[in-house]
mmCIF file of C-alpha atoms and ligand atoms in Angstrom:
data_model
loop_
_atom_site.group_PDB
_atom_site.id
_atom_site.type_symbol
_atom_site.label_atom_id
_atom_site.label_comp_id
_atom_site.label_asym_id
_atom_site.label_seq_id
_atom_site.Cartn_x
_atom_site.Cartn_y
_atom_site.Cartn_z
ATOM 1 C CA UNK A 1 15.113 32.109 -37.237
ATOM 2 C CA UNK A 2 17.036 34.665 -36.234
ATOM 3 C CA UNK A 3 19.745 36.394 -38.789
ATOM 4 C CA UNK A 4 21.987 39.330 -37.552
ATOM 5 C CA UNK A 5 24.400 41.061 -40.211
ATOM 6 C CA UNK A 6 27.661 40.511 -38.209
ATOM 7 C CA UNK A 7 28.769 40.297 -34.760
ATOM 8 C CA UNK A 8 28.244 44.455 -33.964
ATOM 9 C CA UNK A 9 24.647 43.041 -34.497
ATOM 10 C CA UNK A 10 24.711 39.862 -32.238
ATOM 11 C CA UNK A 11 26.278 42.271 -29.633
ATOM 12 C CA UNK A 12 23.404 44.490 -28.872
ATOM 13 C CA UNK A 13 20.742 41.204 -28.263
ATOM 14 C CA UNK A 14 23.235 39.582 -25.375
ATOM 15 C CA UNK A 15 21.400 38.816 -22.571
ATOM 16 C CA UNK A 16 17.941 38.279 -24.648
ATOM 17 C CA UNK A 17 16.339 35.015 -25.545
ATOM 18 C CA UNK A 18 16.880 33.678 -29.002
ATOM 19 C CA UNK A 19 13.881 31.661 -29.434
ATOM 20 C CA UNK A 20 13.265 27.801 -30.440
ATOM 21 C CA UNK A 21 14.497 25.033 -32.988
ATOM 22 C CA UNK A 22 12.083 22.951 -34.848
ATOM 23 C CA UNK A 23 11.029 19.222 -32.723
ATOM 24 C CA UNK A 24 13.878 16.836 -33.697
ATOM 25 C CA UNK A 25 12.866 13.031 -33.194
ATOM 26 C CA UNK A 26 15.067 10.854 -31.808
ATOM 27 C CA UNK A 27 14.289 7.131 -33.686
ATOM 28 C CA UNK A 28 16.118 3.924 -32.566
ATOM 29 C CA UNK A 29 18.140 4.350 -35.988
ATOM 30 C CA UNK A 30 19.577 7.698 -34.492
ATOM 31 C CA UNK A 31 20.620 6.060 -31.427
ATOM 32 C CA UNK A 32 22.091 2.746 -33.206
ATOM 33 C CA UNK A 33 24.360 4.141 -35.356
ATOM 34 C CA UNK A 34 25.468 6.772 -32.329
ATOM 35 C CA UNK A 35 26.163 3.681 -30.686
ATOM 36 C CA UNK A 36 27.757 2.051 -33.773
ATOM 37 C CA UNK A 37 29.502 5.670 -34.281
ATOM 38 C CA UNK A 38 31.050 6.166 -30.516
ATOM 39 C CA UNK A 39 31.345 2.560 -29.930
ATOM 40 C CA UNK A 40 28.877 3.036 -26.596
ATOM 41 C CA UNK A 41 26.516 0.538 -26.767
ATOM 42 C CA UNK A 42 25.094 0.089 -23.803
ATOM 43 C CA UNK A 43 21.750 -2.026 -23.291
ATOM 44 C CA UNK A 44 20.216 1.060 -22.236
ATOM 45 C CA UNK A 45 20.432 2.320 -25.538
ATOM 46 C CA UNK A 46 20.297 -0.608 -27.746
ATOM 47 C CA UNK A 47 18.848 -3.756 -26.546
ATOM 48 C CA UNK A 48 14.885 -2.819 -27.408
ATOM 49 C CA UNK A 49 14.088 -6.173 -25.903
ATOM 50 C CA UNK A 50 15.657 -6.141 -22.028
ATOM 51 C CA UNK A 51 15.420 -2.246 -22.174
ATOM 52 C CA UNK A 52 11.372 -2.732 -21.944
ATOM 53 C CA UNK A 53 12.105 -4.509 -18.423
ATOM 54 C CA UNK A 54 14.758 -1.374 -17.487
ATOM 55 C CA UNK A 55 14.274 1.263 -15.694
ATOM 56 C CA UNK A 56 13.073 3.846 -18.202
ATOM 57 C CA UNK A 57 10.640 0.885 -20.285
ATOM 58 C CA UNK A 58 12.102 1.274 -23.273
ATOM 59 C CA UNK A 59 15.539 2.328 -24.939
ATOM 60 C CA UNK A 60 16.980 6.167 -24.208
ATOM 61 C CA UNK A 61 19.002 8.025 -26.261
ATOM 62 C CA UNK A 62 22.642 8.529 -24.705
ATOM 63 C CA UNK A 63 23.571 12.003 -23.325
ATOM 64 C CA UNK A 64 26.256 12.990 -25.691
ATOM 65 C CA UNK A 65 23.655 12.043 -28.895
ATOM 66 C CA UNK A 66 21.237 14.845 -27.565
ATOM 67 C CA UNK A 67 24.464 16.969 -26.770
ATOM 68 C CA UNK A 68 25.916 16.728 -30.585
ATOM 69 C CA UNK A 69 22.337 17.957 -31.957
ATOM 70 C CA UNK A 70 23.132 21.194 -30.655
ATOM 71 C CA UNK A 71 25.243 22.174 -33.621
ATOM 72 C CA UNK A 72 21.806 21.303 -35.465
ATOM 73 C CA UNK A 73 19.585 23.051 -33.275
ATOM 74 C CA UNK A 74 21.136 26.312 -32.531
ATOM 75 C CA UNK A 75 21.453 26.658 -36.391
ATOM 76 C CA UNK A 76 18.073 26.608 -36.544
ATOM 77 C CA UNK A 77 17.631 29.567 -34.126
ATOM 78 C CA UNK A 78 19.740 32.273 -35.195
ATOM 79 C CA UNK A 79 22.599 32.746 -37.724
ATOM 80 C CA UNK A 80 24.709 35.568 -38.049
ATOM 81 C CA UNK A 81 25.804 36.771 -41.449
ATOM 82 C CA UNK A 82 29.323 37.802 -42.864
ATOM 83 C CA UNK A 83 31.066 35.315 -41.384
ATOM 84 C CA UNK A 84 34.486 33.452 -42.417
ATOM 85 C CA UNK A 85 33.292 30.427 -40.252
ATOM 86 C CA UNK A 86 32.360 29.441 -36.943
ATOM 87 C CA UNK A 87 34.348 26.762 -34.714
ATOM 88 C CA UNK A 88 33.047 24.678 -31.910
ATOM 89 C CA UNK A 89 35.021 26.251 -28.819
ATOM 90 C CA UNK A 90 33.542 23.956 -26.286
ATOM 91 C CA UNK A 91 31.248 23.876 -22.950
ATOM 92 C CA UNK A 92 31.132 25.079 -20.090
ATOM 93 C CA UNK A 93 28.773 22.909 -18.823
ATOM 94 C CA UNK A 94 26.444 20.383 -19.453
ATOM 95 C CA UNK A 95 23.644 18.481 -17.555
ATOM 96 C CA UNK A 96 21.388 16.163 -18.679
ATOM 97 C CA UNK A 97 18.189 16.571 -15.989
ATOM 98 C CA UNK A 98 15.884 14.034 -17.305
ATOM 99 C CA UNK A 99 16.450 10.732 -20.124
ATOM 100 C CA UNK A 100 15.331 10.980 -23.730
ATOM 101 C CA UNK A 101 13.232 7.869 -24.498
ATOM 102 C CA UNK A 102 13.374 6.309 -28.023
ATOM 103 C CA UNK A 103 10.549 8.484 -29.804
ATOM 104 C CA UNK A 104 10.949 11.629 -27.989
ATOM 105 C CA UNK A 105 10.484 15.145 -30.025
ATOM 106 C CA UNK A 106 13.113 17.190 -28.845
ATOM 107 C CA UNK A 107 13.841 21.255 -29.701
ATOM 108 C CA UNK A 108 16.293 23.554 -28.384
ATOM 109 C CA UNK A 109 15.494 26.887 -26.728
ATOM 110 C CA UNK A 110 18.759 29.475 -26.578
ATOM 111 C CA UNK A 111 19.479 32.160 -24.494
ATOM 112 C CA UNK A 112 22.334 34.471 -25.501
ATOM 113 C CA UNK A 113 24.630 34.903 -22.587
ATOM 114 C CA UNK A 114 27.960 36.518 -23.273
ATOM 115 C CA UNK A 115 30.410 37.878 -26.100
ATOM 116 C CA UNK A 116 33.837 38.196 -25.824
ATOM 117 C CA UNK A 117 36.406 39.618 -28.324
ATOM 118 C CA UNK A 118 39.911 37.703 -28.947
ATOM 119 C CA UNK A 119 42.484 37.771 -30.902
ATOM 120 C CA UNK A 120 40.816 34.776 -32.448
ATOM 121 C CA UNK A 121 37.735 35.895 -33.201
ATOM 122 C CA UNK A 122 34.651 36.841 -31.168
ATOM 123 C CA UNK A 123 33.051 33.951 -28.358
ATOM 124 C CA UNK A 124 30.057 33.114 -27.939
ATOM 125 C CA UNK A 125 28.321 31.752 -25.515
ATOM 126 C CA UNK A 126 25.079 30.794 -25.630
ATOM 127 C CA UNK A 127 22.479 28.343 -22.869
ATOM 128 C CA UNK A 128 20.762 25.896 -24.529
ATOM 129 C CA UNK A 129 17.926 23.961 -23.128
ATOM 130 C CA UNK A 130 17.102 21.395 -24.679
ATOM 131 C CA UNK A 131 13.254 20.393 -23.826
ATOM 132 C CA UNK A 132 11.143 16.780 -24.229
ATOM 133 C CA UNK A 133 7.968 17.516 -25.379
ATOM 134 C CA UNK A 134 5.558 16.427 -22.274
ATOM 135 C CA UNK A 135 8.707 16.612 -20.125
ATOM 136 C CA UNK A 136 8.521 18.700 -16.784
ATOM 137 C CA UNK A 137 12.130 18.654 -17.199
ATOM 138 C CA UNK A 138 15.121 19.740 -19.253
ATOM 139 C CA UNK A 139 16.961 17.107 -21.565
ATOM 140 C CA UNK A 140 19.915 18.450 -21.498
ATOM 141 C CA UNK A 141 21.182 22.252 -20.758
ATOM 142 C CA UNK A 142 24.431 23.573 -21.786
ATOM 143 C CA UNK A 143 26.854 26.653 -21.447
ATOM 144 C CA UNK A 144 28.135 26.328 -25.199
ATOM 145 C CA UNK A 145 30.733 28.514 -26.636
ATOM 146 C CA UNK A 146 31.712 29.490 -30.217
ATOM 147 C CA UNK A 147 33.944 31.041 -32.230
ATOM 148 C CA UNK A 148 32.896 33.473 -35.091
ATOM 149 C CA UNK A 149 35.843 34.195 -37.303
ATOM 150 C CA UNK A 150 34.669 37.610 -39.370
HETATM 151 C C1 LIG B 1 27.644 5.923 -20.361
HETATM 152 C C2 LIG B 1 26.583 6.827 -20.891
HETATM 153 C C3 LIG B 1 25.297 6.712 -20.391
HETATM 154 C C4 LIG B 1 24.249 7.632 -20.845
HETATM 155 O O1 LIG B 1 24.416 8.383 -21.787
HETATM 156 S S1 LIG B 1 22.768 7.625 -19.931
HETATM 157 C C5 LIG B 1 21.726 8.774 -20.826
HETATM 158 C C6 LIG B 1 22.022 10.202 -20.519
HETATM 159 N N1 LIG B 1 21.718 10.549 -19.139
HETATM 160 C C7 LIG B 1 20.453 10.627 -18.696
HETATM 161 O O2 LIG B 1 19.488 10.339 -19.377
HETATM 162 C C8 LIG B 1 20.294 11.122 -17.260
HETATM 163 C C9 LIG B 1 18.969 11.760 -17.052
HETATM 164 N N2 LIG B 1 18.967 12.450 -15.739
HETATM 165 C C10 LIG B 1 18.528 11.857 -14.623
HETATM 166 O O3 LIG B 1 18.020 10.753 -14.650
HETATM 167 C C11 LIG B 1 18.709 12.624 -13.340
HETATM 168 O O4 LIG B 1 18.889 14.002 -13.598
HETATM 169 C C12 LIG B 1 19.951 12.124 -12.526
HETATM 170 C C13 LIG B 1 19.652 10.694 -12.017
HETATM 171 C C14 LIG B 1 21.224 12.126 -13.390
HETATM 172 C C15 LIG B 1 20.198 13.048 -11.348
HETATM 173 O O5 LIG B 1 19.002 13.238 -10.683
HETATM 174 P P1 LIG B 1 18.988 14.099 -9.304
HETATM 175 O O6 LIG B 1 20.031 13.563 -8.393
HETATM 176 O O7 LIG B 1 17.546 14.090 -8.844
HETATM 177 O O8 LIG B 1 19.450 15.543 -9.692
HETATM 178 P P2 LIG B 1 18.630 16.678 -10.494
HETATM 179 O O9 LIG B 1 17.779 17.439 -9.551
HETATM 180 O O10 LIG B 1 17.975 16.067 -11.688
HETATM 181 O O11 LIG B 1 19.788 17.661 -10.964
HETATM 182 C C16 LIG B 1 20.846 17.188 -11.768
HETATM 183 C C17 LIG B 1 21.513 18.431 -12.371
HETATM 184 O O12 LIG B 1 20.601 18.968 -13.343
HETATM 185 C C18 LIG B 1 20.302 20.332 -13.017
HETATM 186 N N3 LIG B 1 18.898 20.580 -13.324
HETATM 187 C C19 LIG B 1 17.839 19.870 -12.881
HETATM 188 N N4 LIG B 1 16.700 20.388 -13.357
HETATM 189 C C20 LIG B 1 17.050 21.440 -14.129
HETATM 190 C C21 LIG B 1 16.306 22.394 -14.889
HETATM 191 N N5 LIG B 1 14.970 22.344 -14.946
HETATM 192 N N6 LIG B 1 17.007 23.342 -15.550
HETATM 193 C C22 LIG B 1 18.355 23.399 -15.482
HETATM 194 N N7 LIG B 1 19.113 22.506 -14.794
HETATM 195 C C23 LIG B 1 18.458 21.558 -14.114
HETATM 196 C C24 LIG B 1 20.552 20.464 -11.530
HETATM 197 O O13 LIG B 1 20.843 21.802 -11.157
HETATM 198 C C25 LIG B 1 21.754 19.557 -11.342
HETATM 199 O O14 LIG B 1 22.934 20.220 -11.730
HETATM 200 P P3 LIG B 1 24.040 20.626 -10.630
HETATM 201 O O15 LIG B 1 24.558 19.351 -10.062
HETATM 202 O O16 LIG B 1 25.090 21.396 -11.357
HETATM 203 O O17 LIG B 1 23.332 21.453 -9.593
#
């Protein structure tokens, strides 16, 4: 974990890698009540029993479930102290390069791209790529912005 005291600090390590989350596992249980939550439930992601005869041979977790444990993730990478609070501005964008089977240990690399000052408060943006461990390719990668009110 990362911890800078304020965003002067944050500042000088743009364009440097932030490191890696913890493995997050992704259980049928997560993906249910995503489902149950979002009101997706497609068999893809919830029938256990036609899913083995699917494509993938088994249930995968939907895109957006991987995409909201960012918020999770990144927290466990760096943190930057002194704040008021920090708002969800958004992405940029967002691919999702290879499925995330039921089971799948997941973790969250970030890359510190960009910081911009507003009247607002100070963006961030930050890459994530989120890795399947065994995977030759990404989960999910994403431009993903932030706003750190001081
Ligand atoms: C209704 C809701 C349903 C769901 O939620 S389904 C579950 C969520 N979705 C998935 O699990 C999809 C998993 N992904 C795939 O199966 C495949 O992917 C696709 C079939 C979607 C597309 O495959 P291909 O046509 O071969 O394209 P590519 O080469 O995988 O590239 C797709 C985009 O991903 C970027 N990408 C690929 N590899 C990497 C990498 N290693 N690092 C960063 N980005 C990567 C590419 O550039 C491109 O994006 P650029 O269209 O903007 O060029």
């Amino acid at each position: 974990m990362k911890v800078f005291n304020g965003v002067a600090e944050l500042e000088k390590a743009v364009g440097t890698h932030l490191g890696y989350s913890d493995w997050h596992t992704v259980t049928q249980e997560q993906i249910d009540k995503f489902a149950e939550a979002t009101g997706d439930h497609q068999w893809i992601h919830v029938d256990t029993e036609k899913a083995k005869a699917g494509p993938f041979g088994t249930t995968i977790a939907h895109g957006y479930l991987t995409l909201s444990l960012l918020p999770k993730l990144v927290q466990q990478v760096y943190r930057v102290d002194g704040l008021k609070m920090g708002i969800n501005y958004g992405c940029d964008k967002v691919r999702f390069p290879s499925p995330v089977p039921v089971g799948s240990r997941l973790r969250a690399g970030v890359e510190l791209l960009e910081l911009t000052h507003t009247p607002a408060g100070t963006r961030v943006k930050v890459k994530v790529t989120v890795e399947r461990e065994g995977g030759d390719k990404p989960a999910c990668v994403a431009e993903s912005l932030s706003l750190l009110v001081a």
